[in-house]
Amino acid sequence: MASGSADISTILDRILDAATDNLRIAKILVQMGLDPNNVTYDAIFNRLLEILLHNITLANLLAAIGAGFFVATLLMRTMVPLRVANMVGCVFFAAFGALSANVSTFLLYLLLLPINAVRLRQMLKLVKKARHAAEGDMSIEWLKPFMTERKYRRGDTLFELRDPAKEMFLTVTGKFLVKEINVEILPGALMGELGFLTPDNRRTGTVECIEDGQVLTITYERLLEIYFQDPQFGYYFLVLTSQRLLQNIQRLQDQLAAERAAGAAAGAATTNRIA
């Protein structure tokens, strides 16, 4: 066993001897405080250990912990724990900047703290609202802060059948008409959410403004971002679109039943005239 260790040490020493022939490597060794003419594996290890022990200070220890939290954020898949880890890391880095008298580092991470805190608060509110939605509260109010305002006048077309679908609408005021099924959409209703689910992201109908109104819009990219921040939003959206599909099915069934009743009434009237 000792012979094997000696052989490895000898091989490493030979590699180091060959490497020191390179002038660049020799300069690096000099900067590290080593003698290029007498470099061994043990000498490098001892020098690195000496540098490490010499730089063990409270400030560097705090920086190392902060770096650990930063690396942890790269491994996280959801935004809430990522923001928490980022805030903790900012605290350690700010403390490092204060102890090392590095003003720029201290101010940078001190400013990042409230930014992360605000975003974390938004994410927590989003998670809370999405959980309520998953439990049956289908209010869309919680989504409004993520939407932008847009106004339409009577006669304007919001989108047409088979158009590329890139955003979802929430009606605030006015009236809108789905032309294919002759259904009016009143304030407080969603439009365009089905285009988010179609394989080619195409509109499933044409919507026209029939009374001046205001809508709120949100892009599908933003919806995806919200989904990845809180996957429960995906369940909420599934329930929402399922309700819309069931409503459409019920509407078609009612129309079919009405047409059958009208046909039956017309047939009865014809029979009575013949009789």
Tab-separated table of C-alpha atoms in Angstrom:
chain	number	residue	atom	x	y	z
A	1	MET	CA	0.000	0.000	0.000
A	2	ALA	CA	2.828	2.383	0.917
A	3	SER	CA	4.646	1.404	-2.281
A	4	GLY	CA	1.552	2.327	-4.333
A	5	SER	CA	1.295	5.736	-2.652
A	6	ALA	CA	5.002	6.349	-3.264
A	7	ASP	CA	4.572	5.463	-6.947
A	8	ILE	CA	1.677	7.916	-7.341
A	9	SER	CA	3.636	10.642	-5.570
A	10	THR	CA	6.621	9.987	-7.829
A	11	ILE	CA	4.474	10.167	-10.968
A	12	LEU	CA	2.894	13.451	-9.834
A	13	ASP	CA	6.310	14.891	-9.065
A	14	ARG	CA	7.530	13.967	-12.559
A	15	ILE	CA	4.446	15.626	-14.107
A	16	LEU	CA	5.107	18.756	-12.084
A	17	ASP	CA	8.765	18.784	-13.134
A	18	ALA	CA	7.732	18.622	-16.777
A	19	ALA	CA	5.091	21.345	-16.272
A	20	THR	CA	7.547	23.770	-14.707
A	21	ASP	CA	9.465	23.829	-17.962
A	22	ASN	CA	6.598	25.962	-19.316
A	23	LEU	CA	7.335	29.629	-18.617
A	24	ARG	CA	3.672	30.517	-18.010
A	25	ILE	CA	3.281	27.780	-15.438
A	26	ALA	CA	6.544	28.851	-13.845
A	27	LYS	CA	5.210	32.398	-13.461
A	28	ILE	CA	2.031	31.109	-11.843
A	29	LEU	CA	4.063	29.031	-9.418
A	30	VAL	CA	6.168	32.058	-8.512
A	31	GLN	CA	3.006	34.066	-7.882
A	32	MET	CA	1.808	31.274	-5.594
A	33	GLY	CA	5.053	31.545	-3.613
A	34	LEU	CA	6.579	28.315	-4.935
A	35	ASP	CA	10.036	27.653	-6.343
A	36	PRO	CA	9.655	26.474	-9.989
A	37	ASN	CA	12.945	24.565	-9.655
A	38	ASN	CA	11.748	22.600	-6.666
A	39	VAL	CA	8.051	21.827	-7.070
A	40	THR	CA	6.511	18.697	-5.617
A	41	TYR	CA	3.005	17.505	-4.971
A	42	ASP	CA	3.511	17.905	-1.227
A	43	ALA	CA	4.861	21.436	-1.680
A	44	ILE	CA	1.795	22.512	-3.681
A	45	PHE	CA	-0.592	20.914	-1.192
A	46	ASN	CA	1.127	22.552	1.752
A	47	ARG	CA	1.144	25.941	0.017
A	48	LEU	CA	-2.557	25.729	-0.820
A	49	LEU	CA	-3.302	24.701	2.757
A	50	GLU	CA	-1.258	27.648	4.000
A	51	ILE	CA	-3.163	30.070	1.726
A	52	LEU	CA	-6.476	28.621	2.892
A	53	LEU	CA	-5.606	28.921	6.570
A	54	HIS	CA	-4.237	32.430	6.055
A	55	ASN	CA	-7.513	33.583	4.423
A	56	ILE	CA	-9.912	32.050	6.922
A	57	THR	CA	-11.590	35.176	8.254
A	58	LEU	CA	-15.151	35.891	9.318
A	59	ALA	CA	-15.745	37.952	6.165
A	60	ASN	CA	-14.531	35.188	3.838
A	61	LEU	CA	-16.513	32.596	5.793
A	62	LEU	CA	-19.685	34.647	5.283
A	63	ALA	CA	-18.880	34.985	1.575
A	64	ALA	CA	-18.429	31.206	1.291
A	65	ILE	CA	-21.822	30.594	2.936
A	66	GLY	CA	-23.405	33.173	0.605
A	67	ALA	CA	-21.846	31.425	-2.385
A	68	GLY	CA	-23.331	28.161	-1.150
A	69	PHE	CA	-26.828	29.673	-1.143
A	70	PHE	CA	-26.216	31.149	-4.601
A	71	VAL	CA	-25.297	27.707	-5.954
A	72	ALA	CA	-28.435	26.331	-4.281
A	73	THR	CA	-30.590	28.782	-6.266
A	74	LEU	CA	-29.224	27.291	-9.494
A	75	LEU	CA	-30.510	23.868	-8.460
A	76	MET	CA	-34.051	24.970	-7.534
A	77	ARG	CA	-36.975	24.519	-9.916
A	78	THR	CA	-39.606	26.770	-8.333
A	79	MET	CA	-39.435	30.485	-7.648
A	80	VAL	CA	-40.482	30.737	-3.985
A	81	PRO	CA	-37.621	28.691	-2.474
A	82	LEU	CA	-35.270	30.253	-5.035
A	83	ARG	CA	-36.171	33.754	-3.822
A	84	VAL	CA	-35.757	32.715	-0.179
A	85	ALA	CA	-32.331	31.202	-0.825
A	86	ASN	CA	-31.333	34.261	-2.841
A	87	MET	CA	-32.337	36.578	0.015
A	88	VAL	CA	-30.348	34.553	2.547
A	89	GLY	CA	-27.347	34.600	0.219
A	90	CYS	CA	-27.694	38.386	-0.171
A	91	VAL	CA	-27.595	38.780	3.623
A	92	PHE	CA	-24.315	36.861	3.852
A	93	PHE	CA	-22.766	38.704	0.900
A	94	ALA	CA	-23.823	42.079	2.326
A	95	ALA	CA	-22.249	41.116	5.653
A	96	PHE	CA	-19.088	40.104	3.768
A	97	GLY	CA	-19.015	43.497	2.045
A	98	ALA	CA	-19.438	45.321	5.359
A	99	LEU	CA	-16.696	43.360	7.165
A	100	SER	CA	-14.267	43.591	4.251
A	101	ALA	CA	-14.950	47.315	3.747
A	102	ASN	CA	-16.080	46.620	0.173
A	103	VAL	CA	-18.711	49.321	-0.271
A	104	SER	CA	-19.832	48.285	-3.782
A	105	THR	CA	-20.455	44.679	-2.728
A	106	PHE	CA	-22.281	45.795	0.414
A	107	LEU	CA	-24.568	48.215	-1.478
A	108	LEU	CA	-25.253	45.773	-4.325
A	109	TYR	CA	-26.514	42.952	-2.115
A	110	LEU	CA	-28.239	45.353	0.250
A	111	LEU	CA	-30.284	46.681	-2.693
A	112	LEU	CA	-31.023	43.166	-3.943
A	113	LEU	CA	-32.689	42.280	-0.637
A	114	PRO	CA	-35.834	44.459	-0.987
A	115	ILE	CA	-36.121	43.553	-4.685
A	116	ASN	CA	-36.177	39.857	-3.845
A	117	ALA	CA	-38.518	40.524	-0.920
A	118	VAL	CA	-41.061	42.255	-3.185
A	119	ARG	CA	-40.903	39.461	-5.754
A	120	LEU	CA	-41.217	36.850	-3.018
A	121	ARG	CA	-44.322	38.584	-1.665
A	122	GLN	CA	-45.852	38.595	-5.152
A	123	MET	CA	-45.094	34.910	-5.575
A	124	LEU	CA	-46.594	34.027	-2.187
A	125	LYS	CA	-49.773	35.925	-3.061
A	126	LEU	CA	-49.879	34.102	-6.382
A	127	VAL	CA	-49.461	30.715	-4.686
A	128	LYS	CA	-52.206	31.545	-2.176
A	129	LYS	CA	-54.637	32.619	-4.877
A	130	ALA	CA	-53.821	29.603	-7.043
A	131	ARG	CA	-54.458	27.283	-4.100
A	132	HIS	CA	-57.807	28.935	-3.473
A	133	ALA	CA	-58.584	28.460	-7.149
A	134	ALA	CA	-57.665	24.784	-6.913
A	135	GLU	CA	-60.078	24.487	-3.987
A	136	GLY	CA	-62.943	25.872	-6.034
A	137	ASP	CA	-62.651	29.665	-5.940
A	138	MET	CA	-62.698	30.479	-9.651
A	139	SER	CA	-62.310	34.245	-9.227
A	140	ILE	CA	-59.803	35.688	-11.650
A	141	GLU	CA	-59.114	38.801	-9.564
A	142	TRP	CA	-55.694	37.556	-8.451
A	143	LEU	CA	-54.476	37.486	-12.049
A	144	LYS	CA	-55.229	41.188	-12.736
A	145	PRO	CA	-51.886	42.573	-11.449
A	146	PHE	CA	-50.144	40.526	-14.156
A	147	MET	CA	-52.364	41.900	-16.970
A	148	THR	CA	-52.294	45.054	-19.106
A	149	GLU	CA	-55.212	47.312	-20.053
A	150	ARG	CA	-56.585	47.687	-23.569
A	151	LYS	CA	-59.649	49.505	-24.954
A	152	TYR	CA	-61.895	48.604	-27.903
A	153	ARG	CA	-64.615	50.501	-29.737
A	154	ARG	CA	-67.806	49.140	-31.225
A	155	GLY	CA	-67.079	47.287	-34.457
A	156	ASP	CA	-63.493	46.399	-33.539
A	157	THR	CA	-62.454	42.777	-33.970
A	158	LEU	CA	-60.387	41.360	-31.134
A	159	PHE	CA	-59.388	38.262	-33.065
A	160	GLU	CA	-60.718	36.018	-35.821
A	161	LEU	CA	-61.161	32.288	-36.235
A	162	ARG	CA	-57.846	30.476	-36.918
A	163	ASP	CA	-55.758	33.570	-36.108
A	164	PRO	CA	-52.490	32.872	-34.231
A	165	ALA	CA	-53.289	33.016	-30.502
A	166	LYS	CA	-50.780	34.778	-28.279
A	167	GLU	CA	-52.806	36.271	-25.400
A	168	MET	CA	-55.831	35.829	-23.157
A	169	PHE	CA	-58.444	38.517	-22.401
A	170	LEU	CA	-60.504	39.442	-19.340
A	171	THR	CA	-63.474	41.716	-20.053
A	172	VAL	CA	-63.867	44.696	-17.712
A	173	THR	CA	-66.543	46.815	-19.417
A	174	GLY	CA	-68.519	46.644	-22.656
A	175	LYS	CA	-69.974	43.723	-24.598
A	176	PHE	CA	-68.347	41.332	-27.043
A	177	LEU	CA	-69.811	38.780	-29.447
A	178	VAL	CA	-68.505	35.341	-30.396
A	179	LYS	CA	-69.783	35.369	-33.981
A	180	GLU	CA	-69.647	31.644	-34.732
A	181	ILE	CA	-72.031	30.716	-31.911
A	182	ASN	CA	-73.751	34.124	-31.529
A	183	VAL	CA	-72.949	34.385	-27.817
A	184	GLU	CA	-72.463	37.694	-26.021
A	185	ILE	CA	-69.592	38.029	-23.551
A	186	LEU	CA	-70.264	40.369	-20.653
A	187	PRO	CA	-67.855	42.030	-18.174
A	188	GLY	CA	-65.924	39.680	-15.910
A	189	ALA	CA	-65.517	36.891	-18.470
A	190	LEU	CA	-62.398	35.349	-19.962
A	191	MET	CA	-61.788	35.162	-23.690
A	192	GLY	CA	-59.093	33.446	-25.693
A	193	GLU	CA	-57.982	30.954	-23.060
A	194	LEU	CA	-58.722	27.965	-25.304
A	195	GLY	CA	-56.119	29.154	-27.815
A	196	PHE	CA	-53.542	28.557	-25.090
A	197	LEU	CA	-54.351	24.836	-25.176
A	198	THR	CA	-54.772	24.164	-28.887
A	199	PRO	CA	-51.837	22.275	-30.443
A	200	ASP	CA	-51.086	25.017	-32.993
A	201	ASN	CA	-52.185	27.954	-30.783
A	202	ARG	CA	-54.980	29.059	-33.110
A	203	ARG	CA	-58.172	30.933	-32.258
A	204	THR	CA	-61.294	28.790	-31.983
A	205	GLY	CA	-63.691	31.638	-32.832
A	206	THR	CA	-64.105	35.254	-33.897
A	207	VAL	CA	-64.796	37.895	-31.235
A	208	GLU	CA	-66.132	41.350	-32.113
A	209	CYS	CA	-66.741	44.365	-29.882
A	210	ILE	CA	-70.451	45.298	-29.980
A	211	GLU	CA	-70.308	47.915	-27.217
A	212	ASP	CA	-67.321	50.137	-26.353
A	213	GLY	CA	-65.363	48.436	-23.614
A	214	GLN	CA	-62.140	47.762	-21.801
A	215	VAL	CA	-60.284	44.477	-21.411
A	216	LEU	CA	-57.218	43.231	-19.584
A	217	THR	CA	-54.750	41.059	-21.485
A	218	ILE	CA	-51.997	38.647	-20.557
A	219	THR	CA	-49.678	36.880	-22.970
A	220	TYR	CA	-49.340	33.110	-23.087
A	221	GLU	CA	-45.630	33.516	-22.320
A	222	ARG	CA	-46.574	35.239	-19.055
A	223	LEU	CA	-49.067	32.479	-18.294
A	224	LEU	CA	-46.329	29.900	-18.764
A	225	GLU	CA	-44.066	31.891	-16.460
A	226	ILE	CA	-46.766	31.911	-13.777
A	227	TYR	CA	-47.283	28.185	-14.272
A	228	PHE	CA	-43.590	27.407	-13.748
A	229	GLN	CA	-43.518	29.663	-10.690
A	230	ASP	CA	-46.431	27.726	-9.198
A	231	PRO	CA	-47.519	24.476	-10.923
A	232	GLN	CA	-50.873	24.589	-9.057
A	233	PHE	CA	-51.844	27.325	-11.495
A	234	GLY	CA	-51.862	24.588	-14.154
A	235	TYR	CA	-54.617	22.791	-12.244
A	236	TYR	CA	-56.551	26.040	-11.915
A	237	PHE	CA	-56.282	26.691	-15.645
A	238	LEU	CA	-57.372	23.117	-16.411
A	239	VAL	CA	-60.491	23.556	-14.270
A	240	LEU	CA	-61.184	26.933	-15.877
A	241	THR	CA	-60.965	25.668	-19.446
A	242	SER	CA	-62.912	22.523	-18.570
A	243	GLN	CA	-65.747	24.696	-17.315
A	244	ARG	CA	-65.700	26.680	-20.563
A	245	LEU	CA	-65.789	23.473	-22.640
A	246	LEU	CA	-68.653	22.086	-20.559
A	247	GLN	CA	-70.552	25.346	-21.001
A	248	ASN	CA	-70.046	25.157	-24.769
A	249	ILE	CA	-71.223	21.541	-24.815
A	250	GLN	CA	-74.294	22.447	-22.773
A	251	ARG	CA	-75.034	25.373	-25.097
A	252	LEU	CA	-74.820	23.120	-28.160
A	253	GLN	CA	-77.044	20.532	-26.495
A	254	ASP	CA	-79.614	23.228	-25.694
A	255	GLN	CA	-79.506	24.491	-29.273
A	256	LEU	CA	-79.891	20.959	-30.607
A	257	ALA	CA	-82.810	20.305	-28.271
A	258	ALA	CA	-84.440	23.579	-29.344
A	259	GLU	CA	-84.023	22.675	-33.024
A	260	ARG	CA	-85.499	19.229	-32.409
A	261	ALA	CA	-88.438	20.741	-30.554
A	262	ALA	CA	-88.977	23.242	-33.360
A	263	GLY	CA	-88.788	20.427	-35.914
A	264	ALA	CA	-91.229	18.326	-33.946
A	265	ALA	CA	-93.627	21.283	-33.627
A	266	ALA	CA	-93.412	21.968	-37.370
A	267	GLY	CA	-94.047	18.293	-38.111
A	268	ALA	CA	-97.077	18.258	-35.821
A	269	ALA	CA	-98.449	21.404	-37.457
A	270	THR	CA	-98.010	19.870	-40.904
A	271	THR	CA	-99.813	16.683	-39.782
A	272	ASN	CA	-102.684	18.716	-38.373
A	273	ARG	CA	-103.099	20.645	-41.647
A	274	ILE	CA	-103.117	17.427	-43.632
A	275	ALA	CA	-105.635	15.930	-41.239
